[in-house]
mmCIF file of C-alpha atoms in Angstrom:
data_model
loop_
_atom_site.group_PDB
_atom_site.id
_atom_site.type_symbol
_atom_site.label_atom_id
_atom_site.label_comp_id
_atom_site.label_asym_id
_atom_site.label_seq_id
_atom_site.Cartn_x
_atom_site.Cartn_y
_atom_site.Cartn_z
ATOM 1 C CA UNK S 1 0.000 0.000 0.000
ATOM 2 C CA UNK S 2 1.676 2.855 -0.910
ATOM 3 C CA UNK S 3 -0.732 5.501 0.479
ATOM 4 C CA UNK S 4 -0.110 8.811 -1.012
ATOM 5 C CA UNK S 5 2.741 9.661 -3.811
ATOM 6 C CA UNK S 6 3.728 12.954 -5.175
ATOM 7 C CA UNK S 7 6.120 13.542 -8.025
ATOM 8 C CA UNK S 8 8.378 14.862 -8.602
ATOM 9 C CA UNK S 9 10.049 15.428 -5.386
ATOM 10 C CA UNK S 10 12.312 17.953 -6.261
ATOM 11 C CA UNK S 11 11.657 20.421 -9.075
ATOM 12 C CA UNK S 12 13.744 23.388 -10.054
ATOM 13 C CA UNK S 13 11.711 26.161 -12.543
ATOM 14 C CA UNK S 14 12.966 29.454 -14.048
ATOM 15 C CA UNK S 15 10.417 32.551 -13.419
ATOM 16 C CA UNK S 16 7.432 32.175 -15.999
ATOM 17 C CA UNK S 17 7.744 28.264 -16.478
ATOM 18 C CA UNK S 18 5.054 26.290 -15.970
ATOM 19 C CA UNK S 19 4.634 22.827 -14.593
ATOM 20 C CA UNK S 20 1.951 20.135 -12.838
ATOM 21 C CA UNK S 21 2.936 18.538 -9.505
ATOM 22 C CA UNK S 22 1.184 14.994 -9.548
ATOM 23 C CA UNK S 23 -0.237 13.515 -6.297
ATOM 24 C CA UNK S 24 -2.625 9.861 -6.383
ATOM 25 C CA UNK S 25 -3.910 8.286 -3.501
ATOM 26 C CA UNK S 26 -4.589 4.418 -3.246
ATOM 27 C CA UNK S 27 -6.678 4.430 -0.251
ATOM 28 C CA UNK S 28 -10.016 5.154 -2.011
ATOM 29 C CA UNK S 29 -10.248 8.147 -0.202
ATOM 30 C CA UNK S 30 -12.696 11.364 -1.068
ATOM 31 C CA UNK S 31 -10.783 13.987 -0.260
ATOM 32 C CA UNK S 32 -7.638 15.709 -1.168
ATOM 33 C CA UNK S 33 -5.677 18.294 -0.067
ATOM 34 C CA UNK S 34 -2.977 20.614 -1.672
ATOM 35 C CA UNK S 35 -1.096 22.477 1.392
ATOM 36 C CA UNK S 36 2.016 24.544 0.803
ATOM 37 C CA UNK S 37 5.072 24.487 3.695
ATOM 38 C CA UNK S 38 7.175 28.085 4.663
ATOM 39 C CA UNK S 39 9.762 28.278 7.132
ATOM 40 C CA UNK S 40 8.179 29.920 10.432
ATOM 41 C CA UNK S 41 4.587 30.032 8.389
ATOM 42 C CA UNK S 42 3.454 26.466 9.290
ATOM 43 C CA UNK S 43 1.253 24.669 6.399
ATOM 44 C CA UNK S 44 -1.550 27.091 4.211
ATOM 45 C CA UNK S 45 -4.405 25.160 2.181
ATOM 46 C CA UNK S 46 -3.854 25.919 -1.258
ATOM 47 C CA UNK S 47 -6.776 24.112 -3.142
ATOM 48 C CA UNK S 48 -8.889 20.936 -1.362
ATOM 49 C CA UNK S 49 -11.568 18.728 -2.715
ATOM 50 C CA UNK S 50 -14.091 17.035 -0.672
ATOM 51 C CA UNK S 51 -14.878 14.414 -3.571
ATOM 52 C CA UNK S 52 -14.387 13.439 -7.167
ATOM 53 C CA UNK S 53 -15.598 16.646 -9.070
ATOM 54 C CA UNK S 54 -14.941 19.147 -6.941
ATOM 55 C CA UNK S 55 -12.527 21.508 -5.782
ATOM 56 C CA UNK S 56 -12.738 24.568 -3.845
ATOM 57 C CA UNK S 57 -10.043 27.415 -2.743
ATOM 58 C CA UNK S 58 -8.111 27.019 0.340
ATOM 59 C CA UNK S 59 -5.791 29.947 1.961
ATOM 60 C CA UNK S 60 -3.558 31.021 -0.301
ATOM 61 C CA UNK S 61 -5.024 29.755 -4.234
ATOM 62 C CA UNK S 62 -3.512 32.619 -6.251
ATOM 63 C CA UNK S 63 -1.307 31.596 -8.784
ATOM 64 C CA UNK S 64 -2.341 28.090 -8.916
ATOM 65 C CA UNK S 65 -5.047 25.660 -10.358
ATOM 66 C CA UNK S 66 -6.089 21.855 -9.400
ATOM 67 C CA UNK S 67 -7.890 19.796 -11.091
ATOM 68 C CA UNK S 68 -9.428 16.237 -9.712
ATOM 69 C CA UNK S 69 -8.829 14.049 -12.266
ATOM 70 C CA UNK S 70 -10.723 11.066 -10.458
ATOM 71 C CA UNK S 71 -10.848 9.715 -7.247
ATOM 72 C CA UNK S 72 -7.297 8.726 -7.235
ATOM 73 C CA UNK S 73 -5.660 11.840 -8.285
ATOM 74 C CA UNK S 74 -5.199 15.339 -7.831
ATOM 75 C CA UNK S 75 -3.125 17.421 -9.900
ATOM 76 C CA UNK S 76 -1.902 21.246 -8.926
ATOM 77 C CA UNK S 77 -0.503 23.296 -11.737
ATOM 78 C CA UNK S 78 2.021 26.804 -11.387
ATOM 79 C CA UNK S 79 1.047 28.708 -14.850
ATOM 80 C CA UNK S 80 3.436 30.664 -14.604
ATOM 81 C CA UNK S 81 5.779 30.284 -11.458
ATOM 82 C CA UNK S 82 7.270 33.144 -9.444
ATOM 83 C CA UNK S 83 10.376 32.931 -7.064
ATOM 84 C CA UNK S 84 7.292 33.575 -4.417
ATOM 85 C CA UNK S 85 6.532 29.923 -4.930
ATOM 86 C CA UNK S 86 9.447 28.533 -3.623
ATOM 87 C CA UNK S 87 8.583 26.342 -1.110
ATOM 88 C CA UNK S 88 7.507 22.528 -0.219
ATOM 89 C CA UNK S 89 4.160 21.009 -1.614
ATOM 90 C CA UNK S 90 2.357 18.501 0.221
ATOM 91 C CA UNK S 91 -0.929 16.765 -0.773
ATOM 92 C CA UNK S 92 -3.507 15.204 1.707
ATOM 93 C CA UNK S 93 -6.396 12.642 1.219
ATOM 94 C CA UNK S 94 -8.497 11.912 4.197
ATOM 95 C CA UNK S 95 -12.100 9.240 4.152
ATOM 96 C CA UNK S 96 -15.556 10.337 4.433
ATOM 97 C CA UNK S 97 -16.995 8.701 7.904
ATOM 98 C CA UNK S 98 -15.770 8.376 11.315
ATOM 99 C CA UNK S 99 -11.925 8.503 10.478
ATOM 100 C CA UNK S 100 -12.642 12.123 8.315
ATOM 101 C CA UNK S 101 -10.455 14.037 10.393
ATOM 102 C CA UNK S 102 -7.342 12.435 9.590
ATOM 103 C CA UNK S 103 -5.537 13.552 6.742
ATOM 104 C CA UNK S 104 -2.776 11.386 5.250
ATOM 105 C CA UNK S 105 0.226 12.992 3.535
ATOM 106 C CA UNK S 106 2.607 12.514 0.585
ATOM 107 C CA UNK S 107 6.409 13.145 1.212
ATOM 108 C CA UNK S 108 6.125 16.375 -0.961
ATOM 109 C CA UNK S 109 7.388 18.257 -3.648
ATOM 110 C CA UNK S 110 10.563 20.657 -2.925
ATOM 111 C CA UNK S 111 10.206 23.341 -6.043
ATOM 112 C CA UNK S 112 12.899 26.029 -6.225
ATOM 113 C CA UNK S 113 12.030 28.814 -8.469
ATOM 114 C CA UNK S 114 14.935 31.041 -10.028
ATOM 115 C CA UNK A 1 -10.104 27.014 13.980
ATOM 116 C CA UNK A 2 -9.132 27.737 17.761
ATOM 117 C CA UNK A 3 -5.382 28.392 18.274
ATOM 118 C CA UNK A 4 -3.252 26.056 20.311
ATOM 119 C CA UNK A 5 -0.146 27.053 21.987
ATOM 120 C CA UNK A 6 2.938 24.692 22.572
ATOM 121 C CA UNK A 7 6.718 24.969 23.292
ATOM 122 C CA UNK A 8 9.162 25.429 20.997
ATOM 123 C CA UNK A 9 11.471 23.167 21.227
ATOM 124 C CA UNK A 10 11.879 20.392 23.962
ATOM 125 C CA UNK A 11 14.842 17.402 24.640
ATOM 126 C CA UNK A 12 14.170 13.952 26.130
ATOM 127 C CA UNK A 13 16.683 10.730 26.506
ATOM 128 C CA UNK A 14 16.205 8.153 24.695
ATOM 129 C CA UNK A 15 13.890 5.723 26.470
ATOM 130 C CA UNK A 16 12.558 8.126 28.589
ATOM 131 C CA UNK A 17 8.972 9.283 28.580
ATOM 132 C CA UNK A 18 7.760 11.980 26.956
ATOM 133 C CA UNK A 19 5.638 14.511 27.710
ATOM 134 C CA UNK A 20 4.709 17.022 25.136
ATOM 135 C CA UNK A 21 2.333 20.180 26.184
ATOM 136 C CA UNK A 22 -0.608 21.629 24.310
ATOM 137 C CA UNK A 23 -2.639 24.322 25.207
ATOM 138 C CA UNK A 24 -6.307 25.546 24.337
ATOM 139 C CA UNK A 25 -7.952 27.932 26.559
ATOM 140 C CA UNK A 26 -10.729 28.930 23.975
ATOM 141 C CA UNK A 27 -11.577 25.486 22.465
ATOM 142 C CA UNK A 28 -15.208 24.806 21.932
ATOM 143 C CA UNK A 29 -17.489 21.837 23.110
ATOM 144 C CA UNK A 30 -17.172 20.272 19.628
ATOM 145 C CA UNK A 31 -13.755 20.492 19.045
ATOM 146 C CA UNK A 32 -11.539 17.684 18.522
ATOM 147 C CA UNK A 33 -8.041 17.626 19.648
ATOM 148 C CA UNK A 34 -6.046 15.872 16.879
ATOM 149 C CA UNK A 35 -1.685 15.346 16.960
ATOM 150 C CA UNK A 36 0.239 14.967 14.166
ATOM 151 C CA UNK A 37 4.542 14.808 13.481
ATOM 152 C CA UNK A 38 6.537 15.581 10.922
ATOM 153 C CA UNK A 39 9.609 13.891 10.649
ATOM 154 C CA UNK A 40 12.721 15.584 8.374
ATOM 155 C CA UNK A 41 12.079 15.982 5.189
ATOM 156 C CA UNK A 42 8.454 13.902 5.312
ATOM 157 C CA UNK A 43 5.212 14.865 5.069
ATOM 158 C CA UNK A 44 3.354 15.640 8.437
ATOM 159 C CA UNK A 45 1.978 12.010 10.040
ATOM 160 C CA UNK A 46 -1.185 11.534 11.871
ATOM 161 C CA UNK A 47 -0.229 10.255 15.571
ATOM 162 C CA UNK A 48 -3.588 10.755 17.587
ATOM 163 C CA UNK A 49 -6.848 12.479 18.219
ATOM 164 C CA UNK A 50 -9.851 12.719 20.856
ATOM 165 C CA UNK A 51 -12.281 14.912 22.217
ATOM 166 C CA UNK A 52 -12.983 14.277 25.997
ATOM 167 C CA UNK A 53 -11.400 11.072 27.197
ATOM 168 C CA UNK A 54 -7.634 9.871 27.645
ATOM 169 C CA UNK A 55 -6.630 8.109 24.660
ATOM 170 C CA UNK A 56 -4.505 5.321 23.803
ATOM 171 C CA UNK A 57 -2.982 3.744 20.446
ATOM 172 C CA UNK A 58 0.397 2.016 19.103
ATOM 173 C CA UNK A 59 2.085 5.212 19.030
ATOM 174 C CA UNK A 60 0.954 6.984 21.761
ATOM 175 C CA UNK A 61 -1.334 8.592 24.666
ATOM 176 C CA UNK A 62 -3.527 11.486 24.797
ATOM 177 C CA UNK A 63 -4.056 13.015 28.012
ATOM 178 C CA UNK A 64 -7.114 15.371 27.862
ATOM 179 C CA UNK A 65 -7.394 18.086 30.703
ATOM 180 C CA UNK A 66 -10.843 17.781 32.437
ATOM 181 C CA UNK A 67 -11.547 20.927 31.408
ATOM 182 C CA UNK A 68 -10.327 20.300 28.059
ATOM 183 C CA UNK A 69 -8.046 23.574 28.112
ATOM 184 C CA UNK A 70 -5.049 21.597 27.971
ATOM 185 C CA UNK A 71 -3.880 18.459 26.810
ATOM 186 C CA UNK A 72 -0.360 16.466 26.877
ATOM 187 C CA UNK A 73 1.083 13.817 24.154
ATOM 188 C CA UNK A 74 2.367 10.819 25.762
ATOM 189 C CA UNK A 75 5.000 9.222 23.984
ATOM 190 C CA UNK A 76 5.868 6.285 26.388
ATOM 191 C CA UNK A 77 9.730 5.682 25.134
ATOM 192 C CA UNK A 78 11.632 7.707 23.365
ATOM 193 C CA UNK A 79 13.442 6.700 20.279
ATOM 194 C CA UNK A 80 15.695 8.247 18.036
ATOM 195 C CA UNK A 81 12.730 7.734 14.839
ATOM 196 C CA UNK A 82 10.471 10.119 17.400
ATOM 197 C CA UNK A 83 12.382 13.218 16.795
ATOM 198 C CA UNK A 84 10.241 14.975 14.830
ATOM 199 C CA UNK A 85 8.070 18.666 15.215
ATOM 200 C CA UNK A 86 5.004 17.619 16.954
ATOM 201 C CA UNK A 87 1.839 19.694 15.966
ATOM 202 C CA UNK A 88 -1.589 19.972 18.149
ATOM 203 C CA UNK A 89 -4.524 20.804 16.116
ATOM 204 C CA UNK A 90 -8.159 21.814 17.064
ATOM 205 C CA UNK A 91 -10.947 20.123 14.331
ATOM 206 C CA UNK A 92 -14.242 21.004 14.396
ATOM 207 C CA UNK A 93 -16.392 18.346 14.396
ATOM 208 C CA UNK A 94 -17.882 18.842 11.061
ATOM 209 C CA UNK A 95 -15.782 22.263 10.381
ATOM 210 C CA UNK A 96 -13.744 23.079 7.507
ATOM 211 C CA UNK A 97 -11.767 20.839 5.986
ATOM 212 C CA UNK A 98 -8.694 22.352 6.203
ATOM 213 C CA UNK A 99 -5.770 21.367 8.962
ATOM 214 C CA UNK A 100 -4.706 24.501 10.382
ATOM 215 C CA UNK A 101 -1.084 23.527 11.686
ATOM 216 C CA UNK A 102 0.740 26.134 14.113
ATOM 217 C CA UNK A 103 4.416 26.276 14.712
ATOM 218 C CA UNK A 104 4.359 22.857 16.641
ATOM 219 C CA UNK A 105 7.261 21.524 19.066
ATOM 220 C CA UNK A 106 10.380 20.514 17.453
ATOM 221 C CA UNK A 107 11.196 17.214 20.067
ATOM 222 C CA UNK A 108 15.228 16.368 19.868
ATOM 223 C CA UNK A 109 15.927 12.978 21.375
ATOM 224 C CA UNK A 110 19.315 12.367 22.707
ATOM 225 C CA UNK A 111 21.092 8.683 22.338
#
C-alpha cells in the first residue's frame, strides 16, 4: 500500500515556467488536499476537494489551479511560477466517515524557483 | 479554527517518557483535539486524536485536561525515529476541511 505519492520530489523552474505537480492516492479516499510548507509560516491550504468533481479554494489559491482528475488523483498546476513559490508542496487525502479528520500525507514536492 | 499554543522546542533521553504540552484555553465543546509529526524531510503524520477522554494507540497517549483547556502527548519511550516537530490541532467536528497547523514543538531525542 503505498498511500499517497507525489512527483516529482524535487523540481527546479525558471520565473514564468510552468509545470503540474502529480499527487494519487490508493486508499479510495474522497478527499484531497494541496497544502504549501514556509519556514516559520506552518502549512496554508492551497486548493482541497471534498470528492471526485470538486474543488474549492483554500488559503492562499492565487497563482495556482487543481484539477481532480478522479478519485485517485489530484493534480496542482504553477502557470506561470514566481520565485514567491518557492517552497515545499504537500498533498492530503483523508475518508468520508468516522476517520474524516485524519488527513494522510505525501512526502512532498521541494520546487525552487529562479 | 481555535489556536493552540505549545513549546518550541523540547529534549528527552532516549527511552525516557515523553511529555509534550498543548494548550487551548478557547476550544469549543465540539472540538476535537487531533496530533500529528513531521519527521525531516516527510510529510506531516497523523499520531492521535480525541475529544474528551484519555486516549490510547500504538504510538501513543492522549491526556485530555478535564476541562479540556489543555492536553499532553504521551509518547511512552523515546526513540531516536520520534524526533520529529510535533503539531496539536483543534478540528471542528464537522468544520472546515482544512488542517490549520501552528508552529508545533520541534522534540530532539538524545542517544
Amino acid at each position: 500500500n503505498a498511500g499517497v505519492t507525489q512527483t516529482p520530489k524535487f523540481q527546479v523552474l525558471k520565473t514564468g515556467q510552468s509545470m503540474t505537480l502529480q499527487c494519487a492516492q490508493d486508499m479510495n479516499h474522497n478527499s484531497m488536499y494541496w497544502y504549501r510548507q514556509d519556514p516559520g509560516m506552518g502549512l496554508r491550504l492551497i486548493y482541497y476537494s471534498a470528492s471526485e468533481g470538486t474543488t474549492d479554494k483554500g488559503e492562499v489559491p492565487n497563482g495556482y489551479n487543481v484539477s481532480r482528475l478522479n478519485k485517485r488523483e489530484f493534480s496542482l498546476r504553477l502557470e506561470s511560477a514566481a520565485p514567491s513559490q518557492t517552497s515545499v508542496y504537500l498533498c492530503a487525502s483523508s475518508p468520508l466517515g468516522m476517520d474524516k479528520n485524519i488527513q494522510y500525507f505525501g512526502a512532498g514536492t521541494r520546487l525552487s524557483v529562479l | 479554527d481555535a489556536k493552540t499554543t505549545q513549546p518550541n522546542s523540547m529534549e528527552s533521553n532516549e527511552e525516557e517518557p515523553v511529555h509534550l504540552p498543548c494548550n487551548h484555553s478557547t476550544i469549543s465543546g465540539t472540538d476535537y483535539i487531533h496530533w500529528y509529526r513531521q519527521l525531516p524531510s516527510q510529510g506531516p503524520e497523523y499520531v492521535i486524536h480525541g475529544l474528551t477522554s484519555n486516549v490510547n494507540n500504538r504510538m501513543a497517549s492522549l491526556a485530555i485536561a478535564e476541562d479540556r483547556k489543555s492536553s499532553t502527548l504521551i509518547l511512552h519511550r523515546a526513540t531516536l525515529r520520534d524526533a520529529a516537530v510535533y503539531y496539536c490541532i483543534l478540528r471542528q467536528r464537522g468544520g472546515s476541511e482544512k488542517l490549520v497547523f501552528g508552529k508545533g514543538t520541534k522534540l530532539t531525542v538524545n542517544p
